[in-house]
PDB file of C-alpha atoms and ligand atoms in Angstrom:
ATOM      1  CA  MET A1006      -9.222  23.718  -6.881  1.00  0.00           C
ATOM      2  CA  ASP A1007     -10.323  21.644 -10.126  1.00  0.00           C
ATOM      3  CA  LYS A1008     -11.372  17.782  -9.256  1.00  0.00           C
ATOM      4  CA  ILE A1009     -10.591  15.710 -11.678  1.00  0.00           C
ATOM      5  CA  VAL A1010     -12.481  11.833 -10.167  1.00  0.00           C
ATOM      6  CA  GLU A1011     -14.216  12.815  -6.620  1.00  0.00           C
ATOM      7  CA  ILE A1012     -14.954   9.807  -4.689  1.00  0.00           C
ATOM      8  CA  SER A1013     -17.654   9.067  -1.078  1.00  0.00           C
ATOM      9  CA  GLY A1014     -18.048   5.925   0.982  1.00  0.00           C
ATOM     10  CA  LEU A1015     -16.385   3.344  -1.901  1.00  0.00           C
ATOM     11  CA  SER A1016     -16.437   0.006  -1.719  1.00  0.00           C
ATOM     12  CA  LYS A1017     -15.846  -3.412  -3.277  1.00  0.00           C
ATOM     13  CA  ALA A1018     -16.392  -7.104  -2.999  1.00  0.00           C
ATOM     14  CA  TYR A1019     -14.868  -9.794  -4.862  1.00  0.00           C
ATOM     15  CA  THR A1020     -16.732 -13.259  -4.029  1.00  0.00           C
ATOM     16  CA  GLN A1021     -14.951 -16.331  -3.796  1.00  0.00           C
ATOM     17  CA  GLY A1022     -17.017 -19.469  -4.030  1.00  0.00           C
ATOM     18  CA  HIS A1023     -19.872 -18.754  -1.270  1.00  0.00           C
ATOM     19  CA  GLU A1024     -17.374 -15.975   0.082  1.00  0.00           C
ATOM     20  CA  GLN A1025     -18.012 -12.420  -0.060  1.00  0.00           C
ATOM     21  CA  ILE A1026     -14.382 -10.598   0.390  1.00  0.00           C
ATOM     22  CA  LEU A1027     -14.222  -7.605   1.197  1.00  0.00           C
ATOM     23  CA  VAL A1028     -11.273  -5.312  -0.845  1.00  0.00           C
ATOM     24  CA  LEU A1029     -11.651  -1.994  -0.346  1.00  0.00           C
ATOM     25  CA  GLU A1030     -14.184  -0.059   2.217  1.00  0.00           C
ATOM     26  CA  GLU A1031     -16.203   3.229   2.862  1.00  0.00           C
ATOM     27  CA  LEU A1032     -12.455   4.770   0.822  1.00  0.00           C
ATOM     28  CA  ASP A1033     -12.631   8.400  -0.158  1.00  0.00           C
ATOM     29  CA  PHE A1034     -10.612   9.653  -2.557  1.00  0.00           C
ATOM     30  CA  SER A1035     -10.233  12.834  -4.390  1.00  0.00           C
ATOM     31  CA  ILE A1036      -7.351  14.139  -6.858  1.00  0.00           C
ATOM     32  CA  SER A1037      -8.063  17.673  -8.580  1.00  0.00           C
ATOM     33  CA  LYS A1038      -5.927  19.047 -11.515  1.00  0.00           C
ATOM     34  CA  GLY A1039      -2.674  19.301 -12.263  1.00  0.00           C
ATOM     35  CA  GLU A1040      -2.056  17.093  -8.777  1.00  0.00           C
ATOM     36  CA  PHE A1041       0.801  13.852  -8.743  1.00  0.00           C
ATOM     37  CA  VAL A1042      -0.429  11.390  -6.477  1.00  0.00           C
ATOM     38  CA  SER A1043       1.488   7.953  -5.895  1.00  0.00           C
ATOM     39  CA  ILE A1044      -0.119   4.834  -3.203  1.00  0.00           C
ATOM     40  CA  VAL A1045       1.578   2.759  -1.905  1.00  0.00           C
ATOM     41  CA  GLY A1046       0.287  -0.449   0.108  1.00  0.00           C
ATOM     42  CA  PRO A1047       1.209  -4.160   0.507  1.00  0.00           C
ATOM     43  CA  SER A1048       0.762  -6.314  -2.675  1.00  0.00           C
ATOM     44  CA  GLY A1049      -3.084  -7.664  -2.525  1.00  0.00           C
ATOM     45  CA  SER A1050      -4.264  -4.350  -0.403  1.00  0.00           C
ATOM     46  CA  GLY A1051      -6.265  -3.424  -3.376  1.00  0.00           C
ATOM     47  CA  LYS A1052      -4.611  -1.011  -5.661  1.00  0.00           C
ATOM     48  CA  SER A1053      -5.005  -2.498  -8.619  1.00  0.00           C
ATOM     49  CA  THR A1054      -8.967  -2.881  -7.547  1.00  0.00           C
ATOM     50  CA  PHE A1055      -9.064   0.762  -7.401  1.00  0.00           C
ATOM     51  CA  LEU A1056      -7.779   2.337 -10.489  1.00  0.00           C
ATOM     52  CA  ASN A1057      -9.845  -0.101 -12.317  1.00  0.00           C
ATOM     53  CA  ILE A1058     -12.422   0.776 -11.102  1.00  0.00           C
ATOM     54  CA  ILE A1059     -11.593   4.607 -11.366  1.00  0.00           C
ATOM     55  CA  GLY A1060     -10.116   4.069 -14.439  1.00  0.00           C
ATOM     56  CA  LEU A1061     -13.743   3.031 -15.832  1.00  0.00           C
ATOM     57  CA  LEU A1062     -12.497  -0.798 -16.735  1.00  0.00           C
ATOM     58  CA  ASP A1063     -15.046  -2.358 -14.018  1.00  0.00           C
ATOM     59  CA  ASP A1064     -17.887  -1.500 -12.626  1.00  0.00           C
ATOM     60  CA  THR A1065     -18.887  -3.284  -9.674  1.00  0.00           C
ATOM     61  CA  TYR A1066     -18.835  -1.711  -6.826  1.00  0.00           C
ATOM     62  CA  SER A1067     -21.249   0.195  -4.224  1.00  0.00           C
ATOM     63  CA  GLY A1068     -20.418   4.235  -3.682  1.00  0.00           C
ATOM     64  CA  GLY A1069     -20.771   7.241  -4.976  1.00  0.00           C
ATOM     65  CA  ILE A1070     -17.610   8.268  -7.821  1.00  0.00           C
ATOM     66  CA  LYS A1071     -17.257  11.766  -9.874  1.00  0.00           C
ATOM     67  CA  LEU A1072     -15.270  11.363 -12.687  1.00  0.00           C
ATOM     68  CA  PHE A1073     -14.387  15.201 -14.564  1.00  0.00           C
ATOM     69  CA  GLY A1074     -18.042  16.641 -12.942  1.00  0.00           C
ATOM     70  CA  LYS A1075     -19.644  13.948 -13.631  1.00  0.00           C
ATOM     71  CA  ARG A1076     -21.713  11.444 -11.440  1.00  0.00           C
ATOM     72  CA  LEU A1077     -21.116   7.860 -13.847  1.00  0.00           C
ATOM     73  CA  GLU A1078     -24.022   6.409 -12.168  1.00  0.00           C
ATOM     74  CA  ASP A1079     -25.815   8.864 -14.470  1.00  0.00           C
ATOM     75  CA  LEU A1080     -23.984   8.055 -17.652  1.00  0.00           C
ATOM     76  CA  ASP A1081     -24.567   4.898 -20.044  1.00  0.00           C
ATOM     77  CA  GLU A1082     -21.740   2.642 -21.319  1.00  0.00           C
ATOM     78  CA  ALA A1083     -21.475   4.367 -24.482  1.00  0.00           C
ATOM     79  CA  GLU A1084     -20.884   7.757 -22.775  1.00  0.00           C
ATOM     80  CA  LYS A1085     -18.006   5.940 -20.278  1.00  0.00           C
ATOM     81  CA  ALA A1086     -16.885   4.722 -23.080  1.00  0.00           C
ATOM     82  CA  VAL A1087     -15.771   7.680 -24.657  1.00  0.00           C
ATOM     83  CA  LEU A1088     -14.722   9.574 -21.125  1.00  0.00           C
ATOM     84  CA  ARG A1089     -12.124   5.943 -21.532  1.00  0.00           C
ATOM     85  CA  LEU A1090     -11.292   7.328 -24.789  1.00  0.00           C
ATOM     86  CA  LYS A1091      -9.978  11.002 -24.941  1.00  0.00           C
ATOM     87  CA  ASN A1092     -10.337  11.949 -20.912  1.00  0.00           C
ATOM     88  CA  ILE A1093      -8.624   8.470 -19.398  1.00  0.00           C
ATOM     89  CA  GLY A1094      -4.784   7.759 -20.106  1.00  0.00           C
ATOM     90  CA  PHE A1095      -3.625   4.291 -18.922  1.00  0.00           C
ATOM     91  CA  VAL A1096      -0.084   2.964 -17.975  1.00  0.00           C
ATOM     92  CA  PHE A1097       0.463  -1.305 -16.812  1.00  0.00           C
ATOM     93  CA  GLN A1098       3.872  -1.848 -15.779  1.00  0.00           C
ATOM     94  CA  PHE A1099       4.179  -4.427 -18.342  1.00  0.00           C
ATOM     95  CA  ASP A1100       4.189  -3.035 -22.042  1.00  0.00           C
ATOM     96  CA  SER A1101       1.318  -3.107 -24.386  1.00  0.00           C
ATOM     97  CA  LEU A1102       2.612  -1.890 -27.704  1.00  0.00           C
ATOM     98  CA  LEU A1103       2.497  -3.300 -31.044  1.00  0.00           C
ATOM     99  CA  PRO A1104       5.432  -5.215 -32.135  1.00  0.00           C
ATOM    100  CA  GLU A1105       3.831  -4.547 -36.445  1.00  0.00           C
ATOM    101  CA  PHE A1106       3.893  -0.323 -35.730  1.00  0.00           C
ATOM    102  CA  THR A1107       6.840   2.095 -35.373  1.00  0.00           C
ATOM    103  CA  VAL A1108       6.789   4.169 -31.844  1.00  0.00           C
ATOM    104  CA  LEU A1109       5.041   6.925 -33.654  1.00  0.00           C
ATOM    105  CA  GLU A1110       2.089   4.643 -35.227  1.00  0.00           C
ATOM    106  CA  ASN A1111       1.924   3.401 -31.567  1.00  0.00           C
ATOM    107  CA  ILE A1112       1.584   7.170 -29.852  1.00  0.00           C
ATOM    108  CA  GLU A1113      -1.030   7.414 -32.397  1.00  0.00           C
ATOM    109  CA  MET A1114      -3.300   4.463 -31.852  1.00  0.00           C
ATOM    110  CA  PRO A1115      -5.824   6.432 -29.438  1.00  0.00           C
ATOM    111  CA  ALA A1116      -6.309   8.501 -31.766  1.00  0.00           C
ATOM    112  CA  ARG A1117      -7.134   6.431 -34.750  1.00  0.00           C
ATOM    113  CA  VAL A1118      -9.504   4.294 -32.485  1.00  0.00           C
ATOM    114  CA  LEU A1119     -11.117   8.375 -32.635  1.00  0.00           C
ATOM    115  CA  GLY A1120     -10.499   8.931 -36.852  1.00  0.00           C
ATOM    116  CA  GLU A1121      -8.180  11.730 -35.212  1.00  0.00           C
ATOM    117  CA  VAL A1122      -4.582  10.932 -36.800  1.00  0.00           C
ATOM    118  CA  GLN A1123      -2.567  13.849 -36.702  1.00  0.00           C
ATOM    119  CA  ASN A1124       1.445  12.293 -36.674  1.00  0.00           C
ATOM    120  CA  VAL A1125       2.409  16.475 -36.215  1.00  0.00           C
ATOM    121  CA  LYS A1126       0.549  15.656 -32.150  1.00  0.00           C
ATOM    122  CA  GLY A1127       2.256  12.360 -31.575  1.00  0.00           C
ATOM    123  CA  LEU A1128       5.554  13.895 -33.061  1.00  0.00           C
ATOM    124  CA  ASP A1129       5.176  16.566 -31.136  1.00  0.00           C
ATOM    125  CA  LEU A1130       4.461  14.294 -28.089  1.00  0.00           C
ATOM    126  CA  LEU A1131       7.772  12.429 -28.220  1.00  0.00           C
ATOM    127  CA  ARG A1132       9.939  15.474 -28.814  1.00  0.00           C
ATOM    128  CA  ARG A1133       8.124  17.399 -25.799  1.00  0.00           C
ATOM    129  CA  PHE A1134       8.939  14.061 -23.854  1.00  0.00           C
ATOM    130  CA  ASP A1135      12.944  14.623 -25.262  1.00  0.00           C
ATOM    131  CA  LEU A1136      12.613  11.048 -27.840  1.00  0.00           C
ATOM    132  CA  GLU A1137      12.273  12.264 -31.468  1.00  0.00           C
ATOM    133  CA  ALA A1138      14.999  10.082 -31.943  1.00  0.00           C
ATOM    134  CA  ILE A1139      12.886   6.793 -31.898  1.00  0.00           C
ATOM    135  CA  ALA A1140       9.706   8.606 -33.686  1.00  0.00           C
ATOM    136  CA  GLY A1141      10.561   5.482 -36.267  1.00  0.00           C
ATOM    137  CA  LYS A1142      11.792   3.010 -34.341  1.00  0.00           C
ATOM    138  CA  PHE A1143       9.718  -0.537 -33.531  1.00  0.00           C
ATOM    139  CA  PRO A1144       8.804  -1.861 -29.870  1.00  0.00           C
ATOM    140  CA  MET A1145      11.732  -4.445 -30.501  1.00  0.00           C
ATOM    141  CA  GLU A1146      14.461  -2.016 -31.706  1.00  0.00           C
ATOM    142  CA  ILE A1147      14.029   0.307 -28.237  1.00  0.00           C
ATOM    143  CA  SER A1148      14.017  -0.590 -24.346  1.00  0.00           C
ATOM    144  CA  GLY A1149      11.714  -2.401 -21.730  1.00  0.00           C
ATOM    145  CA  GLY A1150      12.708   1.738 -20.087  1.00  0.00           C
ATOM    146  CA  GLU A1151      11.923   3.467 -24.105  1.00  0.00           C
ATOM    147  CA  LYS A1152       9.012   0.754 -24.339  1.00  0.00           C
ATOM    148  CA  GLN A1153       7.594   2.092 -20.806  1.00  0.00           C
ATOM    149  CA  ARG A1154       8.165   5.933 -21.445  1.00  0.00           C
ATOM    150  CA  VAL A1155       6.468   5.478 -24.962  1.00  0.00           C
ATOM    151  CA  ALA A1156       3.310   4.063 -23.738  1.00  0.00           C
ATOM    152  CA  MET A1157       2.910   6.403 -21.831  1.00  0.00           C
ATOM    153  CA  LEU A1158       3.071   8.851 -24.764  1.00  0.00           C
ATOM    154  CA  ARG A1159       0.424   6.522 -25.622  1.00  0.00           C
ATOM    155  CA  ALA A1160      -1.537   7.193 -22.624  1.00  0.00           C
ATOM    156  CA  LEU A1161      -1.557  11.511 -23.402  1.00  0.00           C
ATOM    157  CA  ARG A1162      -2.110  10.942 -26.939  1.00  0.00           C
ATOM    158  CA  ASN A1163      -5.162  12.228 -26.697  1.00  0.00           C
ATOM    159  CA  GLY A1164      -4.646  14.282 -24.303  1.00  0.00           C
ATOM    160  CA  PRO A1165      -6.246  13.227 -21.046  1.00  0.00           C
ATOM    161  CA  ALA A1166      -7.196  14.854 -17.988  1.00  0.00           C
ATOM    162  CA  LEU A1167      -6.526  11.494 -15.561  1.00  0.00           C
ATOM    163  CA  LEU A1168      -3.481   9.708 -16.400  1.00  0.00           C
ATOM    164  CA  ILE A1169      -3.337   6.121 -14.699  1.00  0.00           C
ATOM    165  CA  ALA A1170      -0.636   3.944 -13.985  1.00  0.00           C
ATOM    166  CA  ASP A1171       0.006   1.011 -12.593  1.00  0.00           C
ATOM    167  CA  GLU A1172       3.110   0.034 -10.910  1.00  0.00           C
ATOM    168  CA  PRO A1173       4.807   2.083 -14.161  1.00  0.00           C
ATOM    169  CA  THR A1174       8.475   1.225 -12.863  1.00  0.00           C
ATOM    170  CA  GLY A1175       7.791  -2.285 -10.817  1.00  0.00           C
ATOM    171  CA  ASN A1176      10.407  -2.744 -13.984  1.00  0.00           C
ATOM    172  CA  LEU A1177      12.832  -0.494 -14.413  1.00  0.00           C
ATOM    173  CA  ASP A1178      16.622  -0.020 -13.464  1.00  0.00           C
ATOM    174  CA  ARG A1179      16.551   3.464 -11.025  1.00  0.00           C
ATOM    175  CA  HIS A1180      17.506   5.434 -14.785  1.00  0.00           C
ATOM    176  CA  ASN A1181      14.837   4.710 -16.420  1.00  0.00           C
ATOM    177  CA  SER A1182      12.695   4.801 -13.074  1.00  0.00           C
ATOM    178  CA  ALA A1183      13.812   8.090 -13.151  1.00  0.00           C
ATOM    179  CA  ALA A1184      13.077   8.808 -16.285  1.00  0.00           C
ATOM    180  CA  VAL A1185       8.977   7.288 -16.146  1.00  0.00           C
ATOM    181  CA  LEU A1186       8.681   9.533 -12.693  1.00  0.00           C
ATOM    182  CA  ASP A1187      10.227  12.711 -14.958  1.00  0.00           C
ATOM    183  CA  ASP A1188       7.689  12.462 -17.191  1.00  0.00           C
ATOM    184  CA  LEU A1189       4.732  11.267 -14.818  1.00  0.00           C
ATOM    185  CA  ARG A1190       6.246  15.176 -13.480  1.00  0.00           C
ATOM    186  CA  ARG A1191       5.805  16.712 -17.062  1.00  0.00           C
ATOM    187  CA  ALA A1192       1.957  14.440 -16.977  1.00  0.00           C
ATOM    188  CA  ALA A1193       1.329  16.929 -13.982  1.00  0.00           C
ATOM    189  CA  ASP A1194       3.040  20.245 -14.599  1.00  0.00           C
ATOM    190  CA  GLY A1195       0.926  20.363 -18.311  1.00  0.00           C
ATOM    191  CA  GLY A1196      -2.099  20.222 -15.905  1.00  0.00           C
ATOM    192  CA  THR A1197      -3.030  16.594 -15.883  1.00  0.00           C
ATOM    193  CA  ALA A1198      -3.583  14.874 -12.626  1.00  0.00           C
ATOM    194  CA  VAL A1199      -1.569  12.011 -12.442  1.00  0.00           C
ATOM    195  CA  LEU A1200      -2.108   9.251 -10.287  1.00  0.00           C
ATOM    196  CA  MET A1201       0.590   5.993  -9.591  1.00  0.00           C
ATOM    197  CA  VAL A1202       0.483   3.036  -7.740  1.00  0.00           C
ATOM    198  CA  THR A1203       4.058   1.760  -6.536  1.00  0.00           C
ATOM    199  CA  HIS A1204       5.729  -1.409  -4.557  1.00  0.00           C
ATOM    200  CA  ASN A1205       8.667   1.922  -4.495  1.00  0.00           C
ATOM    201  CA  GLU A1206       8.954   4.106  -1.447  1.00  0.00           C
ATOM    202  CA  GLU A1207      11.245   6.557  -2.994  1.00  0.00           C
ATOM    203  CA  ALA A1208       9.124   7.406  -6.326  1.00  0.00           C
ATOM    204  CA  ALA A1209       6.072   7.657  -3.926  1.00  0.00           C
ATOM    205  CA  ARG A1210       7.604  10.048  -2.483  1.00  0.00           C
ATOM    206  CA  ARG A1211       8.181  11.744  -6.104  1.00  0.00           C
ATOM    207  CA  ALA A1212       4.235  12.973  -6.065  1.00  0.00           C
ATOM    208  CA  ASP A1213       2.697  15.875  -4.679  1.00  0.00           C
ATOM    209  CA  ARG A1214       0.609  13.649  -2.000  1.00  0.00           C
ATOM    210  CA  LEU A1215       1.057  10.152  -1.364  1.00  0.00           C
ATOM    211  CA  LEU A1216      -1.717   7.753   0.445  1.00  0.00           C
ATOM    212  CA  ARG A1217      -1.073   4.365   1.905  1.00  0.00           C
ATOM    213  CA  MET A1218      -3.369   1.565   1.446  1.00  0.00           C
ATOM    214  CA  GLY A1219      -4.850  -1.207   3.738  1.00  0.00           C
ATOM    215  CA  GLY A1220      -7.656  -2.221   5.674  1.00  0.00           C
ATOM    216  CA  GLY A1221      -9.565  -1.987   2.761  1.00  0.00           C
ATOM    217  CA  ARG A1222      -8.857   1.711   2.844  1.00  0.00           C
ATOM    218  CA  LEU A1223      -6.557   4.948   1.498  1.00  0.00           C
ATOM    219  CA  SER A1224      -4.463   6.972   4.586  1.00  0.00           C
ATOM    220  CA  GLU A1225      -3.133  10.220   3.527  1.00  0.00           C
ATOM    221  CA  GLU A1226       1.084  10.483   4.328  1.00  0.00           C
ATOM    222  CA  LYS A1227       2.350  14.067   5.471  1.00  0.00           C
ATOM    223  CA  LYS A1228       5.070  14.955   3.725  1.00  0.00           C
TER     224      LYS A1228
HETATM  225  N1  ATP B 349     -11.004 -11.329 -10.081  1.00  0.00           N
HETATM  226  C1  ATP B 349     -11.025 -11.058  -9.120  1.00  0.00           C
HETATM  227  N2  ATP B 349     -11.614 -11.989  -8.734  1.00  0.00           N
HETATM  228  C2  ATP B 349     -11.529 -12.208  -7.272  1.00  0.00           C
HETATM  229  N3  ATP B 349     -10.783 -12.015  -6.098  1.00  0.00           N
HETATM  230  C3  ATP B 349      -9.648 -11.190  -7.148  1.00  0.00           C
HETATM  231  C4  ATP B 349      -9.780 -10.416  -8.288  1.00  0.00           C
HETATM  232  N4  ATP B 349      -8.712  -9.539  -8.896  1.00  0.00           N
HETATM  233  C5  ATP B 349      -8.087  -9.438  -7.675  1.00  0.00           C
HETATM  234  N5  ATP B 349      -9.041 -10.370  -6.148  1.00  0.00           N
HETATM  235  C6  ATP B 349      -8.442 -10.155  -4.512  1.00  0.00           C
HETATM  236  O1  ATP B 349      -8.169  -9.482  -4.188  1.00  0.00           O
HETATM  237  C7  ATP B 349      -7.358  -8.918  -3.761  1.00  0.00           C
HETATM  238  C8  ATP B 349      -7.048  -7.160  -4.460  1.00  0.00           C
HETATM  239  O2  ATP B 349      -6.029  -7.046  -5.067  1.00  0.00           O
HETATM  240  P1  ATP B 349      -5.481  -6.182  -6.353  1.00  0.00           P
HETATM  241  O3  ATP B 349      -5.182  -6.975  -7.278  1.00  0.00           O
HETATM  242  O4  ATP B 349      -6.115  -5.250  -6.077  1.00  0.00           O
HETATM  243  O5  ATP B 349      -4.431  -6.058  -5.284  1.00  0.00           O
HETATM  244  P2  ATP B 349      -2.675  -4.901  -4.897  1.00  0.00           P
HETATM  245  O6  ATP B 349      -2.618  -4.646  -4.393  1.00  0.00           O
HETATM  246  O7  ATP B 349      -2.578  -4.139  -7.227  1.00  0.00           O
HETATM  247  O8  ATP B 349      -1.735  -6.142  -5.784  1.00  0.00           O
HETATM  248  P3  ATP B 349      -0.498  -6.164  -6.010  1.00  0.00           P
HETATM  249  O9  ATP B 349       0.684  -4.711  -5.080  1.00  0.00           O
HETATM  250  O10 ATP B 349       0.436  -7.291  -6.062  1.00  0.00           O
HETATM  251  O11 ATP B 349      -0.772  -5.156  -7.383  1.00  0.00           O
HETATM  252  C9  ATP B 349      -5.990  -9.744  -3.803  1.00  0.00           C
HETATM  253  O12 ATP B 349      -6.867 -10.048  -2.793  1.00  0.00           O
HETATM  254  C10 ATP B 349      -6.566 -10.106  -5.041  1.00  0.00           C
HETATM  255  O13 ATP B 349      -6.592 -12.200  -4.755  1.00  0.00           O
HETATM  256 MG1   MG B 350      -2.023  -4.531  -8.286  1.00  0.00          MG
END
C-alpha cells in the first residue's frame, strides 16, 4: 500500500516556564492512500499537536517523519510550503470561510494562491458532494453545516493526498455531522488519506481505523 505518512519515534515537548511538558512520546504512526483514520482521546492529550506537526504547521519536534515518501528533514522551507499547499488539506472545527467571497470563490482560494483558478474544478467538487445549489451564495447565507462542508471542499480543491480534519463535526448537530462524515468517506474512497480527530465515538467508528491518543502515545483499537 502507498504510505502517505510514516512516523517513527515522534516526541514533542512544550516549555512552560522552566518546565518541559512532554505531550507526544516516541510515537509511531502511518496512514496509506485512501485510508480513513480517526483519533480520539481526552482533551489535552496532544491530538491537535500531532495534527499540526503532520500538517507542517509546527516543526519543533524530534523523530522521523516521511510525507509522501519524502523525509521532512531533507526539505527546505520553500519545498515544505509547496507540499502543504498542493498535498495537504486542513479542516478545523470552526470554519474560516472568507465572508466577502461566494462559496465557489472560497473553494477556489487555494487554487488562486497557486495561480490556477479554474471554476470548473470547484463546480465539479460542489457537484460531486451535492452542493452545487449553493455555489453562488455567500457564507452568511448558508448554514453552519454547509459552511463546514464548503471548508472541506476548499481543503480538497488542490487534490491533496492527505486531508487532515481537527474535530470537523465538533460544532454540528447529528444530521450535519453525518453529512460531513459522508464527505470524508467519499474523499477517502477517491484516494485521499483522511486523518480525523474527534470527540465523538460514533463518528470515530465510521473510519477504517480508530486510534486512541493517551499518555503521549497512539494505540490502535481493534474493530
Ligand atoms: N503552544 C503551546 N504552549 C504550551 N503548551 C501547549 C501549547 N499548545 C498546547 N499545549 C499543551 O499541550 C497539551 C496538548 O494540547 P493539544 O491542543 O494538542 O490537545 P488536544 O488533544 O488537541 O485537546 P482538545 O481535545 O481539547 O482539543 C495540552 O496540555 C496543552 O495545554
Ligand atoms: Mg485539539
